[in-house]
PDB file of C-alpha atoms in Angstrom:
ATOM      1  CA  HIS Y   1      66.781   5.760 -23.923  1.00  0.00           C
ATOM      2  CA  LYS Y   2      64.145   7.237 -21.602  1.00  0.00           C
ATOM      3  CA  PHE Y   3      62.225   3.994 -21.280  1.00  0.00           C
ATOM      4  CA  LEU Y   4      65.360   1.961 -20.544  1.00  0.00           C
ATOM      5  CA  TYR Y   5      66.362   4.471 -17.895  1.00  0.00           C
ATOM      6  CA  LEU Y   6      62.898   4.490 -16.331  1.00  0.00           C
ATOM      7  CA  PHE Y   7      62.888   0.690 -16.269  1.00  0.00           C
ATOM      8  CA  LEU Y   8      66.245   0.680 -14.481  1.00  0.00           C
ATOM      9  CA  PHE Y   9      65.126   3.410 -12.073  1.00  0.00           C
ATOM     10  CA  TYR Y  10      61.828   1.760 -11.136  1.00  0.00           C
ATOM     11  CA  SER Y  11      63.324  -1.724 -10.839  1.00  0.00           C
ATOM     12  CA  SER Y  12      66.179  -0.480  -8.653  1.00  0.00           C
ATOM     13  CA  MET Y  13      63.726   1.344  -6.384  1.00  0.00           C
ATOM     14  CA  ALA Y  14      61.461  -1.723  -6.151  1.00  0.00           C
ATOM     15  CA  THR Y  15      64.301  -4.119  -5.363  1.00  0.00           C
ATOM     16  CA  SER Y  16      65.670  -1.712  -2.760  1.00  0.00           C
ATOM     17  CA  VAL Y  17      62.321  -1.449  -0.999  1.00  0.00           C
ATOM     18  CA  GLU Y  18      61.916  -5.236  -1.102  1.00  0.00           C
ATOM     19  CA  ALA Y  19      65.440  -5.817   0.224  1.00  0.00           C
ATOM     20  CA  PHE Y  20      64.897  -3.323   3.031  1.00  0.00           C
ATOM     21  CA  ALA Y  21      61.553  -4.916   3.936  1.00  0.00           C
ATOM     22  CA  ILE Y  22      62.851  -8.477   4.053  1.00  0.00           C
ATOM     23  CA  LEU Y  23      66.061  -7.555   5.878  1.00  0.00           C
ATOM     24  CA  SER Y  24      64.166  -5.553   8.499  1.00  0.00           C
ATOM     25  CA  GLN Y  25      61.752  -8.439   9.143  1.00  0.00           C
ATOM     26  CA  ILE Y  26      64.217 -11.318   9.147  1.00  0.00           C
ATOM     27  CA  TRP Y  27      65.315 -10.694  12.749  1.00  0.00           C
ATOM     28  CA  GLN Y  28      61.757 -10.611  14.101  1.00  0.00           C
ATOM     29  CA  VAL Y  29      60.661 -14.117  13.097  1.00  0.00           C
ATOM     30  CA  HIS Y  30      61.222 -17.606  14.457  1.00  0.00           C
ATOM     31  CA  PRO Y  31      64.768 -19.016  13.925  1.00  0.00           C
ATOM     32  CA  VAL Y  32      63.462 -21.686  11.526  1.00  0.00           C
ATOM     33  CA  ALA Y  33      61.796 -18.962   9.448  1.00  0.00           C
ATOM     34  CA  GLN Y  34      65.055 -17.021   9.518  1.00  0.00           C
ATOM     35  CA  ILE Y  35      66.836 -19.938   7.884  1.00  0.00           C
ATOM     36  CA  LEU Y  36      64.129 -20.108   5.216  1.00  0.00           C
ATOM     37  CA  LEU Y  37      64.198 -16.348   4.592  1.00  0.00           C
ATOM     38  CA  LEU Y  38      67.987 -16.057   4.448  1.00  0.00           C
ATOM     39  CA  PRO Y  39      68.411 -17.132   0.767  1.00  0.00           C
ATOM     40  CA  GLY Y  40      65.677 -14.704  -0.305  1.00  0.00           C
ATOM     41  CA  ALA Y  41      67.201 -11.900   1.729  1.00  0.00           C
ATOM     42  CA  THR Y  42      70.630 -12.583   0.242  1.00  0.00           C
ATOM     43  CA  LEU Y  43      69.273 -12.681  -3.287  1.00  0.00           C
ATOM     44  CA  SER Y  44      67.260  -9.488  -2.820  1.00  0.00           C
ATOM     45  CA  GLY Y  45      70.297  -7.725  -1.375  1.00  0.00           C
ATOM     46  CA  PHE Y  46      72.504  -8.684  -4.326  1.00  0.00           C
ATOM     47  CA  LEU Y  47      69.780  -7.819  -6.832  1.00  0.00           C
ATOM     48  CA  SER Y  48      69.242  -4.463  -5.176  1.00  0.00           C
ATOM     49  CA  ALA Y  49      72.968  -3.677  -5.165  1.00  0.00           C
ATOM     50  CA  PHE Y  50      73.328  -4.686  -8.827  1.00  0.00           C
ATOM     51  CA  SER Y  51      70.289  -2.753 -10.030  1.00  0.00           C
ATOM     52  CA  LEU Y  52      71.251   0.355  -8.048  1.00  0.00           C
ATOM     53  CA  SER Y  53      74.779   0.340  -9.444  1.00  0.00           C
ATOM     54  CA  TYR Y  54      73.543  -0.237 -13.004  1.00  0.00           C
ATOM     55  CA  CYS Y  55      70.997   2.578 -12.665  1.00  0.00           C
ATOM     56  CA  GLY Y  56      73.712   4.812 -11.214  1.00  0.00           C
ATOM     57  CA  PHE Y  57      76.000   4.055 -14.145  1.00  0.00           C
ATOM     58  CA  HIS Y  58      73.278   4.922 -16.661  1.00  0.00           C
ATOM     59  CA  SER Y  59      72.507   8.074 -14.680  1.00  0.00           C
ATOM     60  CA  TYR Y  60      76.158   9.075 -15.075  1.00  0.00           C
ATOM     61  CA  LEU Y  61      76.026   8.366 -18.816  1.00  0.00           C
ATOM     62  CA  MET Y  62      72.833  10.379 -19.153  1.00  0.00           C
ATOM     63  CA  CYS Y  63      74.246  13.336 -17.212  1.00  0.00           C
ATOM     64  CA  LYS Y  64      77.376  13.378 -19.386  1.00  0.00           C
ATOM     65  CA  ASN Y  65      75.399  12.655 -22.603  1.00  0.00           C
ATOM     66  CA  LEU Y  66      77.561   9.626 -23.419  1.00  0.00           C
ATOM     67  CA  THR Y  67      76.875   6.260 -24.978  1.00  0.00           C
ATOM     68  CA  MET Y  68      78.332   2.974 -23.785  1.00  0.00           C
ATOM     69  CA  VAL Y  69      80.783   2.978 -26.699  1.00  0.00           C
ATOM     70  CA  GLU Y  70      81.986   6.495 -25.918  1.00  0.00           C
ATOM     71  CA  PHE Y  71      82.481   5.473 -22.292  1.00  0.00           C
ATOM     72  CA  ALA Y  72      84.330   2.282 -23.240  1.00  0.00           C
ATOM     73  CA  TYR Y  73      86.786   4.054 -25.576  1.00  0.00           C
ATOM     74  CA  PRO Y  74      87.683   7.310 -23.795  1.00  0.00           C
ATOM     75  CA  LYS Y  75      90.559   8.183 -26.142  1.00  0.00           C
ATOM     76  CA  LYS Y  76      88.165   8.508 -29.061  1.00  0.00           C
ATOM     77  CA  ARG Y  77      85.556  10.285 -26.960  1.00  0.00           C
ATOM     78  CA  ARG Y  78      84.780  13.905 -27.652  1.00  0.00           C
ATOM     79  CA  GLN Y  79      82.537  16.082 -25.513  1.00  0.00           C
ATOM     80  CA  ALA Y  80      80.713  17.476 -28.550  1.00  0.00           C
ATOM     81  CA  TYR Y  81      77.289  16.331 -27.334  1.00  0.00           C
ATOM     82  CA  ASP Y  82      77.598  17.416 -23.697  1.00  0.00           C
ATOM     83  CA  GLU Y  83      75.393  20.486 -23.280  1.00  0.00           C
ATOM     84  CA  GLY Y  84      75.326  20.713 -19.504  1.00  0.00           C
ATOM     85  CA  LEU Y  85      73.438  18.732 -16.906  1.00  0.00           C
ATOM     86  CA  CYS Y  86      69.952  20.220 -17.310  1.00  0.00           C
ATOM     87  CA  ARG Y  87      69.980  20.143 -21.105  1.00  0.00           C
ATOM     88  CA  ASN Y  88      71.374  16.595 -21.155  1.00  0.00           C
ATOM     89  CA  LEU Y  89      68.576  15.420 -18.859  1.00  0.00           C
ATOM     90  CA  ALA Y  90      66.003  17.240 -20.982  1.00  0.00           C
ATOM     91  CA  GLN Y  91      67.329  15.570 -24.129  1.00  0.00           C
ATOM     92  CA  VAL Y  92      66.746  12.128 -22.650  1.00  0.00           C
ATOM     93  CA  LEU Y  93      63.750  12.571 -20.350  1.00  0.00           C
ATOM     94  CA  GLY Y  94      61.858  15.402 -22.066  1.00  0.00           C
ATOM     95  CA  ASP Y  95      61.565  19.148 -21.765  1.00  0.00           C
ATOM     96  CA  CYS Y  96      59.006  19.297 -18.930  1.00  0.00           C
ATOM     97  CA  TRP Y  97      60.660  18.220 -15.680  1.00  0.00           C
ATOM     98  CA  LEU Y  98      57.285  17.330 -14.160  1.00  0.00           C
ATOM     99  CA  PHE Y  99      57.033  14.334 -16.504  1.00  0.00           C
ATOM    100  CA  TRP Y 100      60.628  13.108 -16.289  1.00  0.00           C
ATOM    101  CA  LEU Y 101      59.699  10.033 -14.230  1.00  0.00           C
ATOM    102  CA  SER Y 102      56.533   9.214 -16.181  1.00  0.00           C
ATOM    103  CA  PRO Y 103      56.582   6.975 -19.267  1.00  0.00           C
ATOM    104  CA  PHE Y 104      53.950   9.052 -21.070  1.00  0.00           C
ATOM    105  CA  THR Y 105      56.024  11.788 -22.647  1.00  0.00           C
ATOM    106  CA  GLY Y 106      59.361  11.747 -24.362  1.00  0.00           C
ATOM    107  CA  PRO Y 107      61.950  14.189 -25.532  1.00  0.00           C
ATOM    108  CA  ASP Y 108      61.262  16.496 -28.437  1.00  0.00           C
ATOM    109  CA  GLY Y 109      63.204  16.064 -31.634  1.00  0.00           C
ATOM    110  CA  THR Y 110      63.845  13.517 -34.312  1.00  0.00           C
ATOM    111  CA  GLY Y 111      66.708  11.617 -32.702  1.00  0.00           C
ATOM    112  CA  VAL Y 112      68.943  12.531 -35.636  1.00  0.00           C
ATOM    113  CA  GLU Y 113      69.698  16.177 -34.841  1.00  0.00           C
ATOM    114  CA  TRP Y 114      71.387  17.094 -31.581  1.00  0.00           C
ATOM    115  CA  GLY Y 115      71.579  20.861 -31.620  1.00  0.00           C
ATOM    116  CA  ILE Y 116      75.308  21.170 -32.248  1.00  0.00           C
ATOM    117  CA  GLU Y 117      77.055  22.713 -35.179  1.00  0.00           C
ATOM    118  CA  GLU Y 118      78.304  20.480 -37.996  1.00  0.00           C
ATOM    119  CA  GLU Y 119      81.924  21.526 -37.528  1.00  0.00           C
ATOM    120  CA  ASP Y 120      81.775  20.423 -33.870  1.00  0.00           C
ATOM    121  CA  VAL Y 121      81.129  16.791 -34.846  1.00  0.00           C
ATOM    122  CA  PRO Y 122      84.342  14.724 -34.859  1.00  0.00           C
ATOM    123  CA  GLU Y 123      85.541  13.653 -38.312  1.00  0.00           C
ATOM    124  CA  ASP Y 124      85.656   9.936 -37.506  1.00  0.00           C
ATOM    125  CA  SER Y 125      82.056   9.886 -36.228  1.00  0.00           C
ATOM    126  CA  THR Y 126      80.811  11.555 -39.411  1.00  0.00           C
ATOM    127  CA  LYS Y 127      82.592   8.950 -41.540  1.00  0.00           C
ATOM    128  CA  PHE Y 128      81.204   6.152 -39.394  1.00  0.00           C
ATOM    129  CA  LEU Y 129      77.667   7.507 -39.728  1.00  0.00           C
ATOM    130  CA  GLN Y 130      77.972   7.824 -43.496  1.00  0.00           C
ATOM    131  CA  THR Y 131      79.413   4.304 -43.805  1.00  0.00           C
ATOM    132  CA  SER Y 132      76.730   2.735 -41.620  1.00  0.00           C
ATOM    133  CA  MET Y 133      73.955   4.582 -43.492  1.00  0.00           C
ATOM    134  CA  HIS Y 134      75.386   3.391 -46.824  1.00  0.00           C
ATOM    135  CA  LEU Y 135      75.613  -0.208 -45.594  1.00  0.00           C
ATOM    136  CA  SER Y 136      72.086  -0.216 -44.175  1.00  0.00           C
ATOM    137  CA  LEU Y 137      70.648   1.232 -47.400  1.00  0.00           C
ATOM    138  CA  ASN Y 138      72.361  -1.430 -49.480  1.00  0.00           C
ATOM    139  CA  GLY Y 139      71.196  -4.215 -47.184  1.00  0.00           C
ATOM    140  CA  SER Y 140      74.694  -5.434 -46.409  1.00  0.00           C
ATOM    141  CA  HIS Y 141      76.151  -5.837 -42.956  1.00  0.00           C
ATOM    142  CA  PRO Y 142      79.537  -4.645 -41.730  1.00  0.00           C
ATOM    143  CA  GLY Y 143      82.147  -7.344 -41.917  1.00  0.00           C
ATOM    144  CA  THR Y 144      80.599  -9.176 -44.891  1.00  0.00           C
TER     145      THR Y 144
END
C-alpha cells in the first residue's frame, strides 16, 4: 500500500506544479499562444484536481486504517484495526518517519498480523478469511 500511496502523492504533486506553472504563464503570452495553451491548461487543471482528490481520499483511508471495501460498506465496518493516527501511518509507511516519503523502506511485519487481539477481530471477517484461504489452497475461485 505504501508504493501506491507514494505514486499517488508524487503524481498529485507533479500535476499540481505543472498546472500552476501553465496557468501562471498562460496570461503572459501572445493571444494566439493562449488559444493553443488553453486545452493543455484545462487538462492539467482537471488532472491535478482529480489526482489531488484521489490522493486525499487514500490519505483518509490510511489515517483511519481502512480498506476500500470497509469504506464502501460502513454498516459492516468495525474499527478493530484503527490504532490511532501515528501508528496507522507507521503501519503503512514504515516505522521511521524520516523515510515515509521515500520508496526505499517499508513497514515492518508480515502483512498477516496486525497487532490486535484475536477476540477483537469481527466474526464475519474471520470466516471470510478462512473461506478465502481454503478456496485459494484448493485452486478454486469464489462463485464457481
